[in-house]
């Protein structure tokens, strides 16, 4: 089937694979010793019971098991040689299948990406900021004044806070004049012209409780 390189269980499977390989290295010496003991025991049993073996003992397991012979120097040397051969075989890298190779490649890529991210993060927090010094042309005249920058022009120092109206004197005076006209209407009556012509009605309305006529 399709190789699932991004499966969430992949890291767990790779961990188990590493532990199994460690266990195999531990079990190899014991397996060699057990094989040597069993081989010696089988040879001794074959020599002793070759004439009297009728096959029933192997079927029912009722025969007395002979005690294992003591391990001799030749047996120890054979076991040591087998152990060295097995150790050399274990050191050789086992052949990987397609799935295992893809999984190992994915695992290595994940580890490399994490290490790269850690290194970049460490460099970001440990590097010193670079100070860029302004470059001056040696050909410029020393007597020539340097032009003011935007930051110099806007640097006004401490300045009192002003409202929006006080920041613009022209608008401030216009609003003051408008308010003065409104106040004057309540203090001074406006001059009315054109009353000698035809009657146009009362300008301020008719009120029954006010008498404006004069007695002669």
Coordinates of C-alpha atoms in Angstrom, one line a residue:
X1 CA 0.0 0.0 0.0
X2 CA 0.9 3.7 0.1
X3 CA 3.7 4.6 2.5
X4 CA 2.3 6.8 5.3
X5 CA 5.3 8.9 6.0
X6 CA 3.3 11.5 8.0
X7 CA 1.4 9.0 10.2
X8 CA 1.2 10.2 13.9
X9 CA 2.3 6.7 15.2
X10 CA 5.5 6.8 13.1
X11 CA 7.7 8.3 15.9
X12 CA 6.4 5.6 18.4
X13 CA 7.1 2.8 15.9
X14 CA 10.7 4.1 15.4
X15 CA 11.3 4.3 19.1
X16 CA 10.1 0.7 19.5
X17 CA 12.4 -0.4 16.7
X18 CA 15.4 1.1 18.4
X19 CA 14.6 -0.7 21.7
X20 CA 14.1 -4.0 19.9
X21 CA 17.5 -3.6 18.2
X22 CA 19.1 -3.0 21.7
X23 CA 17.3 -6.1 23.1
X24 CA 18.5 -8.2 20.2
X25 CA 22.1 -7.2 20.9
X26 CA 21.7 -8.3 24.5
X27 CA 20.0 -11.6 23.6
X28 CA 22.6 -12.7 21.0
X29 CA 25.3 -13.9 23.5
X30 CA 22.7 -15.8 25.5
X31 CA 21.3 -17.5 22.4
X32 CA 24.8 -18.7 21.5
X33 CA 25.4 -20.2 24.9
X34 CA 22.0 -21.9 24.9
X35 CA 22.6 -23.3 21.4
X36 CA 26.0 -24.7 22.5
X37 CA 24.5 -26.3 25.6
X38 CA 21.6 -27.9 23.7
X39 CA 23.9 -29.2 21.0
X40 CA 26.2 -30.9 23.5
X41 CA 23.2 -32.3 25.4
X42 CA 21.7 -33.8 22.2
X43 CA 25.0 -35.5 21.3
X44 CA 25.4 -37.1 24.7
X45 CA 21.8 -38.4 24.7
X46 CA 22.1 -39.8 21.2
X47 CA 25.3 -41.7 22.2
X48 CA 23.8 -43.2 25.4
X49 CA 20.3 -44.1 24.3
X50 CA 20.8 -44.9 20.6
X51 CA 20.3 -48.7 21.3
X52 CA 17.4 -48.4 23.8
X53 CA 15.4 -45.5 22.2
X54 CA 12.0 -46.8 21.0
X55 CA 10.5 -43.3 20.3
X56 CA 8.0 -43.4 23.2
X57 CA 10.2 -41.2 25.4
X58 CA 10.3 -38.4 22.9
X59 CA 6.5 -38.7 22.5
X60 CA 5.5 -38.8 26.2
X61 CA 8.6 -37.0 27.6
X62 CA 8.8 -39.6 30.4
X63 CA 12.5 -40.4 30.1
X64 CA 14.8 -39.0 32.6
X65 CA 16.7 -36.0 31.3
X66 CA 20.4 -36.5 31.6
X67 CA 22.3 -33.7 33.4
X68 CA 24.1 -31.4 31.0
X69 CA 27.8 -32.2 30.7
X70 CA 30.2 -29.7 32.2
X71 CA 31.4 -27.0 29.8
X72 CA 34.8 -27.8 28.6
X73 CA 37.5 -25.6 27.2
X74 CA 36.7 -26.6 23.7
X75 CA 33.0 -25.7 24.2
X76 CA 34.0 -22.3 25.6
X77 CA 36.2 -21.6 22.7
X78 CA 33.5 -22.6 20.2
X79 CA 31.0 -20.4 22.1
X80 CA 33.5 -17.5 22.0
X81 CA 34.0 -17.9 18.3
X82 CA 30.3 -18.1 17.6
X83 CA 29.8 -15.0 19.8
X84 CA 32.4 -13.0 17.8
X85 CA 30.9 -14.1 14.5
X86 CA 27.4 -13.1 15.7
X87 CA 28.8 -9.8 17.0
X88 CA 30.3 -9.0 13.6
X89 CA 27.0 -9.9 11.9
X90 CA 25.2 -7.6 14.4
X91 CA 27.5 -4.7 13.6
X92 CA 26.6 -4.9 9.9
X93 CA 23.6 -2.6 9.2
X94 CA 20.5 -4.7 8.4
X95 CA 18.9 -4.3 5.0
X96 CA 15.9 -1.9 5.2
X97 CA 12.7 -2.4 3.3
X98 CA 11.1 0.4 1.3
X99 CA 8.7 1.3 4.1
X100 CA 11.5 1.4 6.7
X101 CA 13.8 3.4 4.5
X102 CA 11.0 6.0 3.8
X103 CA 10.2 6.1 7.5
X104 CA 13.8 6.6 8.5
X105 CA 14.3 9.3 5.9
X106 CA 11.2 11.1 7.2
X107 CA 12.5 10.8 10.8
X108 CA 15.9 12.2 9.8
X109 CA 14.2 15.1 8.0
X110 CA 12.1 15.9 11.0
X111 CA 15.2 15.8 13.3
X112 CA 17.1 18.1 10.9
X113 CA 14.3 20.6 10.7
X114 CA 14.0 20.7 14.5
X115 CA 17.7 21.2 14.9
X116 CA 17.7 24.0 12.2
X117 CA 14.8 25.7 14.0
X118 CA 16.6 25.6 17.3
X119 CA 19.8 26.9 15.8
X120 CA 18.0 29.8 14.1
X121 CA 16.1 30.6 17.3
X122 CA 19.4 30.6 19.3
X123 CA 21.1 32.9 16.8
X124 CA 18.1 35.3 16.8
X125 CA 18.2 35.7 20.6
X126 CA 22.0 35.8 21.0
X127 CA 23.2 37.9 18.1
X128 CA 24.3 41.5 18.7
X129 CA 22.5 44.2 16.6
X130 CA 24.6 45.7 13.9
X131 CA 25.3 49.4 14.2
X132 CA 25.3 51.1 10.8
X133 CA 27.4 54.2 10.8
X134 CA 26.4 57.0 8.3
X135 CA 28.7 57.5 5.4
X136 CA 30.0 60.9 4.6
X137 CA 31.5 62.0 1.4
X138 CA 35.0 63.2 1.7
X139 CA 34.4 65.5 -1.3
X140 CA 31.9 67.7 0.5
X141 CA 33.0 71.1 1.6
X142 CA 33.5 71.5 5.4
X143 CA 32.1 75.0 5.3
X144 CA 28.8 73.9 3.7
X145 CA 25.9 73.5 6.2
X146 CA 24.2 70.2 6.4
X147 CA 20.5 70.2 5.5
X148 CA 17.9 69.7 8.3
X149 CA 16.2 66.3 8.3
X150 CA 12.5 65.6 8.9
X151 CA 13.3 64.4 12.4
X152 CA 15.1 67.7 13.2
X153 CA 12.3 69.8 11.8
X154 CA 9.6 67.9 13.8
X155 CA 11.7 68.0 17.0
X156 CA 9.9 70.8 18.8
X157 CA 10.8 69.8 22.3
X158 CA 8.3 70.1 25.1
X159 CA 5.1 71.8 23.9
X160 CA 1.8 72.5 25.7
X161 CA -1.3 70.6 24.6
X162 CA -3.7 72.7 22.6
X163 CA -7.3 71.9 21.6
X164 CA -8.3 71.7 18.0
X165 CA -9.7 75.3 17.9
X166 CA -6.7 76.9 19.5
X167 CA -4.4 75.2 17.0
X168 CA -5.9 77.2 14.2
X169 CA -6.2 80.9 14.9
X170 CA -8.2 81.7 11.7
X171 CA -11.0 79.2 12.6
X172 CA -11.0 80.4 16.2
X173 CA -11.7 84.0 15.2
X174 CA -14.4 82.9 12.7
X175 CA -16.3 81.0 15.5
X176 CA -15.9 83.9 17.9
X177 CA -17.5 86.3 15.3
X178 CA -20.4 83.9 14.8
X179 CA -21.1 83.7 18.5
X180 CA -20.9 87.5 18.8
X181 CA -23.5 87.9 16.1
X182 CA -25.9 85.6 18.0
X183 CA -25.3 87.6 21.3
X184 CA -25.9 90.9 19.6
X185 CA -29.3 89.9 18.3
X186 CA -30.5 89.8 21.9
X187 CA -29.0 93.2 22.8
X188 CA -29.5 95.4 19.8
X189 CA -32.6 95.4 17.5
X190 CA -31.7 95.1 13.9
X191 CA -32.5 98.0 11.5
X192 CA -35.5 97.1 9.4
X193 CA -36.0 98.6 6.0
X194 CA -38.9 98.5 3.5
X195 CA -41.7 99.1 6.0
X196 CA -43.0 102.1 4.1
X197 CA -44.0 99.9 1.2
X198 CA -46.9 97.5 1.3
X199 CA -47.7 95.6 4.5
X200 CA -45.7 92.4 4.7
X201 CA -46.9 91.2 8.1
X202 CA -45.3 91.4 11.5
X203 CA -41.7 90.3 11.5
X204 CA -41.8 89.0 15.0
X205 CA -45.3 87.7 15.0
X206 CA -48.6 89.0 16.6
X207 CA -48.9 88.9 20.3
X208 CA -52.3 89.9 21.9
X209 CA -50.8 91.0 25.2
X210 CA -48.4 93.6 23.8
X211 CA -49.5 97.1 22.7
X212 CA -47.0 99.0 20.5
X213 CA -49.2 102.0 19.7
X214 CA -48.7 105.4 21.4
X215 CA -51.4 107.7 22.7
X216 CA -51.3 111.3 21.5

